[in-house]
Amino acid sequence: MKGMSSLRIIQFSHILGQEKAKRIVQQAVLSGRVPHAYLFTGITGVGKTSLATAMAASLNCKSRKRVEACGKCSSCRQISSGNFPDFSLISPEGGAIKIRQIREAQDSMRFAPMAGPYRVVILDQAETMTDEAANAFLKTLEEPPKGNVLVLNAVEPANLLPTIVSRCQRVPFVPLATEQIVDYLVNETGMQGEKAVVLARVAEGSLGRAIAMAQSDFLEQREKWLKKAMKIPELNAAAAFDMALELSGEKGADVEQGSKYEVGGLLDLLGVLAMWYRDLLLLKTGGAQSLLVNADLLGELKSFARKFKLLQVYESLLILDQAQRDIRMRRNKALVLEKMVLSLRDLARSSTQIS
Ligand SMILES: [Zn+2]
């Protein structure tokens, strides 16, 4: 995809939003008093790893301008291309950060940094540490070796050992605004604005998720399922069961291997359907069309809207909401979806009979 670079972000100004988090880290860098461990919290894909990388560049840059790395010196270039000897990013392997990975990091930290004043070690998705790994890591936090800055990324501090949390300086990250994600997708990847709005809404504040979706076949999946959803009112019982069966087997979009984003799974598809009905609601109540998520399918939306009364749209939304909750609670998928499709169908039919 156009504009997608494999180089890491090494400048604070290139990170979307997160002004508060940036300020906390930049002040520490400028004051020369960087804590030995940070805990970056917030949903995946909002810039935690990028901020840690920008901090590493800023701390090691050979000609820093105020707080921003120059982007040109050997340290900057190595960090940007992922070859800096004093920078490591530890990610879960097979769903967990293992004790072996922690031991390797500890071995590297026994020596002073080689290329610059600071070594930065990032633990991405730190909450996936096994108990063994977490206990081993705690030792490092208790006696942090000089010249090292540890950064733990986690969605929720509650999922980490309290003894780990209490030894880190916490920096909260917030979900990004829909407009920020739309602007990024349009300007950096050349995506069409209407498609970008769909991805930004489904991604719920996570730029990383939006990018993963942009690189997958999520948008095609969405169109396929919306087309099917538009036929729900006309389905006979057998076809409704078939549709539920197909939905329940939905594995999700093709995402790059090793991606931490599960994209296009059943919940995402139900989310897509819910947004479709919310758009119907907007049309029915005369809301601003600029708020439509599925603006690229306006013609289809309008003709579908004619089949419903306002109350039926509300009730459809309740049916979808219930299905999403049932799936999250791991109720029997096939049953949940059969009930959902049949309820949506019966509701739509009752609507045509009334009008
Ligand atoms: Zn530099």
Coordinates of C-alpha atoms and ligand atoms in Angstrom, one line a residue:
M1 CA 0.0 0.0 0.0
K2 CA 1.2 3.5 -0.9
G3 CA 3.1 5.3 1.8
M4 CA 3.4 2.3 4.2
S5 CA 7.0 2.4 5.2
S6 CA 8.9 -0.3 7.1
L7 CA 11.0 2.3 8.8
R8 CA 10.2 3.0 12.5
I9 CA 8.9 6.4 13.6
I10 CA 11.7 8.2 15.5
Q11 CA 10.3 11.7 15.9
F12 CA 7.7 12.7 18.4
S13 CA 6.1 15.0 15.9
H14 CA 5.3 12.1 13.6
I15 CA 3.2 10.4 16.2
L16 CA -0.6 11.1 15.9
G17 CA -2.1 12.8 18.9
Q18 CA -1.1 11.6 22.4
E19 CA 0.0 15.1 23.5
K20 CA -0.1 14.3 27.2
A21 CA 2.0 11.1 26.8
K22 CA 4.5 13.0 24.6
R23 CA 4.8 15.8 27.1
I24 CA 5.5 13.5 30.0
V25 CA 8.3 11.6 28.1
Q26 CA 9.7 14.7 26.5
Q27 CA 10.0 16.5 29.8
A28 CA 11.9 13.6 31.3
V29 CA 14.3 13.5 28.3
L30 CA 14.9 17.3 28.5
S31 CA 15.5 17.2 32.2
G32 CA 17.9 14.3 31.9
R33 CA 15.9 12.4 34.6
V34 CA 14.4 9.5 32.7
P35 CA 12.8 6.9 35.0
H36 CA 14.2 3.4 34.7
A37 CA 10.8 2.0 33.8
Y38 CA 7.7 3.3 32.1
L39 CA 4.3 1.6 31.8
F40 CA 2.5 2.8 28.7
T41 CA -1.2 2.0 29.0
G42 CA -3.9 2.1 26.4
I43 CA -5.5 0.1 23.6
T44 CA -3.3 -1.4 21.0
G45 CA -2.4 0.7 18.0
V46 CA -2.4 4.2 19.4
G47 CA 1.3 4.9 19.4
K48 CA 2.9 3.3 22.5
T49 CA 5.7 1.6 20.6
S50 CA 6.3 4.6 18.4
L51 CA 6.6 6.9 21.4
A52 CA 9.1 4.5 23.1
T53 CA 11.0 4.4 19.8
A54 CA 11.0 8.2 19.5
M55 CA 12.3 8.4 23.1
A56 CA 15.1 6.0 22.3
A57 CA 16.1 8.1 19.3
S58 CA 15.9 11.3 21.3
L59 CA 18.0 9.8 24.1
N60 CA 20.7 8.5 21.7
C61 CA 20.7 11.1 18.9
K62 CA 24.1 12.6 18.3
S63 CA 22.7 16.0 17.3
R64 CA 19.4 16.4 18.9
K65 CA 17.4 19.6 18.3
R66 CA 15.8 20.4 21.6
V67 CA 13.9 17.2 22.2
E68 CA 13.6 15.9 18.7
A69 CA 16.0 13.4 17.2
C70 CA 17.8 14.7 14.1
G71 CA 16.8 11.7 11.9
K72 CA 20.2 11.7 10.1
C73 CA 22.9 10.6 12.5
S74 CA 24.1 7.0 12.7
S75 CA 22.0 6.3 15.9
C76 CA 18.9 7.8 14.3
R77 CA 19.3 5.8 11.1
Q78 CA 19.9 2.6 13.0
I79 CA 16.9 3.0 15.3
S80 CA 14.8 3.9 12.3
S81 CA 15.8 0.8 10.4
G82 CA 15.7 -1.5 13.4
N83 CA 19.5 -2.1 13.7
F84 CA 20.5 -0.1 16.7
P85 CA 22.3 -2.4 19.1
D86 CA 20.8 -0.8 22.2
F87 CA 17.2 -1.0 21.3
S88 CA 15.1 -4.1 21.6
L89 CA 11.4 -4.7 21.1
I90 CA 10.1 -7.9 22.8
S91 CA 6.8 -9.2 21.5
P92 CA 4.8 -12.2 22.5
E93 CA 5.7 -15.5 20.8
G94 CA 2.8 -17.8 20.3
G95 CA 0.6 -15.5 22.4
A96 CA 2.9 -15.0 25.4
I97 CA 6.2 -13.4 26.4
K98 CA 8.3 -16.3 27.7
I99 CA 10.9 -16.5 30.4
R100 CA 13.5 -17.2 27.8
Q101 CA 12.8 -13.8 26.2
I102 CA 13.1 -12.1 29.5
R103 CA 16.4 -13.9 30.3
E104 CA 17.8 -12.8 26.9
A105 CA 16.9 -9.2 27.6
Q106 CA 18.4 -9.4 31.1
D107 CA 21.7 -10.8 29.6
S108 CA 21.9 -7.8 27.2
M109 CA 21.3 -5.4 30.1
R110 CA 24.2 -6.6 32.1
F111 CA 26.5 -4.6 30.0
A112 CA 26.6 -0.8 29.5
P113 CA 24.9 0.4 26.3
M114 CA 27.3 0.1 23.3
A115 CA 26.3 2.8 20.9
G116 CA 24.9 5.6 23.0
P117 CA 24.1 6.6 26.5
Y118 CA 20.8 4.7 26.8
R119 CA 19.5 1.2 26.0
V120 CA 15.8 1.1 25.6
V121 CA 14.0 -2.2 26.0
I122 CA 10.3 -2.4 25.1
L123 CA 8.0 -5.2 26.3
D124 CA 5.0 -5.0 23.9
Q125 CA 1.8 -6.5 25.2
A126 CA 3.5 -6.9 28.6
E127 CA 0.3 -8.5 30.1
T128 CA 1.1 -11.6 28.0
M129 CA 4.1 -12.4 30.2
T130 CA 3.9 -15.9 31.7
D131 CA 4.0 -16.0 35.5
E132 CA 7.6 -17.2 35.3
A133 CA 8.5 -14.4 32.9
A134 CA 6.8 -11.8 35.1
N135 CA 8.6 -12.9 38.2
A136 CA 11.9 -12.9 36.5
F137 CA 11.3 -9.5 35.1
L138 CA 10.4 -8.2 38.5
K139 CA 14.0 -8.8 39.6
T140 CA 15.2 -6.5 36.9
L141 CA 12.7 -3.8 38.0
E142 CA 13.8 -4.2 41.6
E143 CA 17.5 -3.6 40.7
P144 CA 17.5 -1.8 37.4
P145 CA 20.9 -1.8 35.7
K146 CA 22.2 1.6 34.9
G147 CA 21.7 3.1 31.4
N148 CA 18.6 1.1 30.6
V149 CA 15.1 2.4 30.2
L150 CA 12.4 -0.3 30.2
V151 CA 9.0 0.4 28.6
L152 CA 6.1 -1.9 29.2
N153 CA 3.2 -1.6 26.9
A154 CA -0.2 -2.8 28.2
V155 CA -3.8 -2.3 27.6
E156 CA -4.8 -2.5 31.2
P157 CA -2.5 -2.2 34.2
A158 CA -4.9 -4.5 36.1
N159 CA -3.6 -7.4 34.0
L160 CA -0.1 -7.0 35.4
L161 CA 1.4 -7.9 38.7
P162 CA 0.8 -5.0 41.1
T163 CA 4.5 -5.2 42.1
I164 CA 5.4 -4.5 38.5
V165 CA 2.9 -1.7 38.1
S166 CA 4.1 0.1 41.2
R167 CA 7.7 0.2 40.0
C168 CA 6.9 1.9 36.7
Q169 CA 6.0 5.4 35.9
R170 CA 2.6 5.2 34.2
V171 CA 1.9 7.1 31.0
P172 CA -1.7 6.8 29.8
F173 CA -2.5 6.8 26.0
V174 CA -6.0 7.7 24.7
P175 CA -7.9 6.3 21.7
L176 CA -7.5 8.4 18.7
A177 CA -10.3 10.5 17.3
T178 CA -12.1 9.2 14.2
E179 CA -11.0 12.3 12.2
Q180 CA -7.3 11.8 13.1
I181 CA -7.4 8.3 11.8
V182 CA -9.4 9.3 8.6
D183 CA -6.8 12.1 7.9
Y184 CA -4.0 9.7 8.4
L185 CA -5.5 7.0 6.0
V186 CA -6.3 9.6 3.4
N187 CA -3.0 11.6 3.5
E188 CA -0.5 8.8 4.2
T189 CA -2.0 5.9 2.3
G190 CA -4.0 7.7 -0.4
M191 CA -7.2 5.9 0.7
Q192 CA -10.6 7.3 -0.5
G193 CA -12.2 9.4 2.2
E194 CA -15.5 7.4 2.4
K195 CA -13.6 4.1 2.9
A196 CA -11.3 5.7 5.5
V197 CA -14.4 6.7 7.5
V198 CA -15.6 3.1 7.6
L199 CA -12.2 1.8 8.8
A200 CA -11.7 4.5 11.3
R201 CA -15.2 3.8 12.9
V202 CA -14.7 0.1 13.0
A203 CA -11.1 0.5 14.4
E204 CA -12.6 2.4 17.4
G205 CA -9.6 4.7 18.0
S206 CA -6.8 2.4 17.1
L207 CA -4.7 3.6 14.2
G208 CA -2.8 0.3 14.2
R209 CA -6.1 -1.7 13.7
A210 CA -7.3 0.7 11.0
I211 CA -4.0 0.2 9.1
A212 CA -4.2 -3.6 9.5
M213 CA -7.7 -3.5 8.1
A214 CA -6.6 -1.3 5.3
Q215 CA -3.9 -3.8 4.4
S216 CA -6.4 -6.7 4.6
D217 CA -9.5 -7.5 2.6
F218 CA -11.7 -6.2 5.3
L219 CA -13.5 -3.7 3.1
E220 CA -14.4 -6.3 0.6
Q221 CA -15.7 -8.5 3.4
R222 CA -17.8 -5.6 4.6
E223 CA -19.4 -5.1 1.3
K224 CA -20.1 -8.7 0.8
W225 CA -21.9 -8.9 4.2
L226 CA -23.8 -5.7 3.8
K227 CA -25.1 -7.0 0.5
K228 CA -26.2 -10.2 2.2
A229 CA -27.8 -8.2 5.1
M230 CA -29.9 -6.2 2.6
K231 CA -31.5 -9.5 1.5
I232 CA -32.4 -10.6 5.0
P233 CA -36.1 -9.4 4.7
E234 CA -36.6 -11.7 1.7
L235 CA -34.9 -14.8 3.1
N236 CA -37.0 -18.0 3.6
A237 CA -36.2 -20.0 6.7
A238 CA -33.7 -22.3 5.0
A239 CA -31.8 -19.4 3.5
A240 CA -31.8 -17.6 6.8
F241 CA -30.2 -20.7 8.5
D242 CA -27.6 -20.9 5.7
M243 CA -26.7 -17.3 6.2
A244 CA -26.3 -17.8 10.0
L245 CA -24.1 -20.8 9.3
E246 CA -21.9 -18.9 6.9
L247 CA -21.6 -16.0 9.4
S248 CA -20.6 -18.3 12.3
G249 CA -17.9 -19.8 10.1
E250 CA -16.4 -16.4 9.4
K251 CA -12.7 -16.6 10.2
G252 CA -11.9 -12.9 9.6
A253 CA -10.0 -11.0 7.0
D254 CA -6.6 -12.0 5.7
V255 CA -4.2 -10.1 8.0
E256 CA -0.5 -10.2 7.6
Q257 CA 0.9 -13.1 9.5
G258 CA 2.1 -12.3 13.0
S259 CA 0.0 -9.2 13.2
K260 CA -1.3 -8.5 16.7
Y261 CA -4.6 -7.3 15.2
E262 CA -7.5 -9.8 14.7
V263 CA -9.4 -8.1 12.0
G264 CA -12.7 -8.8 10.3
G265 CA -13.8 -11.5 12.8
L266 CA -17.4 -12.1 13.7
L267 CA -17.6 -9.3 16.1
D268 CA -16.2 -6.8 13.5
L269 CA -18.8 -8.1 11.1
L270 CA -21.6 -7.6 13.6
G271 CA -20.2 -4.2 14.3
V272 CA -20.5 -3.5 10.5
L273 CA -24.1 -4.6 10.5
A274 CA -24.9 -2.4 13.6
M275 CA -23.3 0.6 11.9
W276 CA -25.5 -0.1 8.9
Y277 CA -28.7 0.1 11.0
R278 CA -27.4 3.1 12.9
D279 CA -27.1 4.8 9.5
L280 CA -30.7 3.8 8.8
L281 CA -31.7 5.5 12.0
L282 CA -29.8 8.6 11.0
L283 CA -31.6 8.7 7.7
K284 CA -35.0 8.0 9.3
T285 CA -34.6 10.8 11.9
G286 CA -33.2 13.3 9.4
G287 CA -29.8 13.5 11.0
A288 CA -26.8 15.1 9.2
Q289 CA -25.7 12.9 6.3
S290 CA -22.1 13.9 7.1
L291 CA -22.4 11.6 10.2
L292 CA -23.2 8.5 8.0
V293 CA -20.6 5.8 8.3
N294 CA -21.6 4.0 5.1
A295 CA -21.7 7.1 3.0
D296 CA -20.1 5.2 0.1
L297 CA -23.3 3.1 -0.1
L298 CA -25.8 5.9 0.2
G299 CA -28.0 4.7 -2.6
E300 CA -28.4 1.2 -1.1
L301 CA -28.9 2.7 2.4
K302 CA -31.7 4.9 1.2
S303 CA -33.6 2.1 -0.7
F304 CA -33.1 -0.2 2.3
A305 CA -34.4 2.5 4.7
R306 CA -37.7 2.7 2.8
K307 CA -38.5 -0.8 3.9
F308 CA -38.5 0.1 7.6
K309 CA -40.4 2.1 10.1
L310 CA -38.4 4.0 12.7
L311 CA -39.3 1.6 15.5
Q312 CA -38.2 -1.4 13.5
V313 CA -34.8 0.1 13.0
Y314 CA -34.5 0.6 16.8
E315 CA -35.5 -3.0 17.4
S316 CA -33.1 -4.3 14.8
L317 CA -30.3 -2.5 16.6
L318 CA -31.3 -4.1 19.9
I319 CA -31.2 -7.5 18.2
L320 CA -27.7 -6.8 16.9
D321 CA -26.6 -5.5 20.3
Q322 CA -27.9 -8.6 22.0
A323 CA -26.1 -10.8 19.4
Q324 CA -22.8 -9.0 20.0
R325 CA -23.1 -9.4 23.7
D326 CA -24.0 -13.1 23.4
I327 CA -20.9 -13.7 21.2
R328 CA -18.7 -11.9 23.7
M329 CA -20.1 -14.1 26.4
R330 CA -19.1 -17.1 24.3
R331 CA -22.7 -18.4 23.9
N332 CA -23.2 -21.0 21.2
K333 CA -22.3 -19.1 18.0
A334 CA -24.7 -20.9 15.7
L335 CA -27.7 -20.5 17.9
V336 CA -27.0 -16.8 18.5
L337 CA -26.6 -16.1 14.8
E338 CA -29.7 -18.1 13.8
K339 CA -31.8 -16.3 16.3
M340 CA -30.3 -13.0 15.1
V341 CA -30.9 -13.5 11.4
L342 CA -34.4 -14.9 11.9
S343 CA -35.3 -12.0 14.3
L344 CA -34.0 -9.4 11.8
R345 CA -36.0 -11.1 9.0
D346 CA -39.3 -11.3 11.0
L347 CA -38.9 -7.8 12.1
A348 CA -38.4 -6.5 8.6
R349 CA -41.3 -8.5 7.3
S350 CA -43.7 -7.2 10.0
S351 CA -42.6 -3.8 8.9
T352 CA -43.5 -4.3 5.3
Q353 CA -46.9 -5.7 6.3
I354 CA -47.7 -2.7 8.5
S355 CA -46.8 -0.1 6.0
Ligands
ZN1 ZN 20.2 11.8 15.3

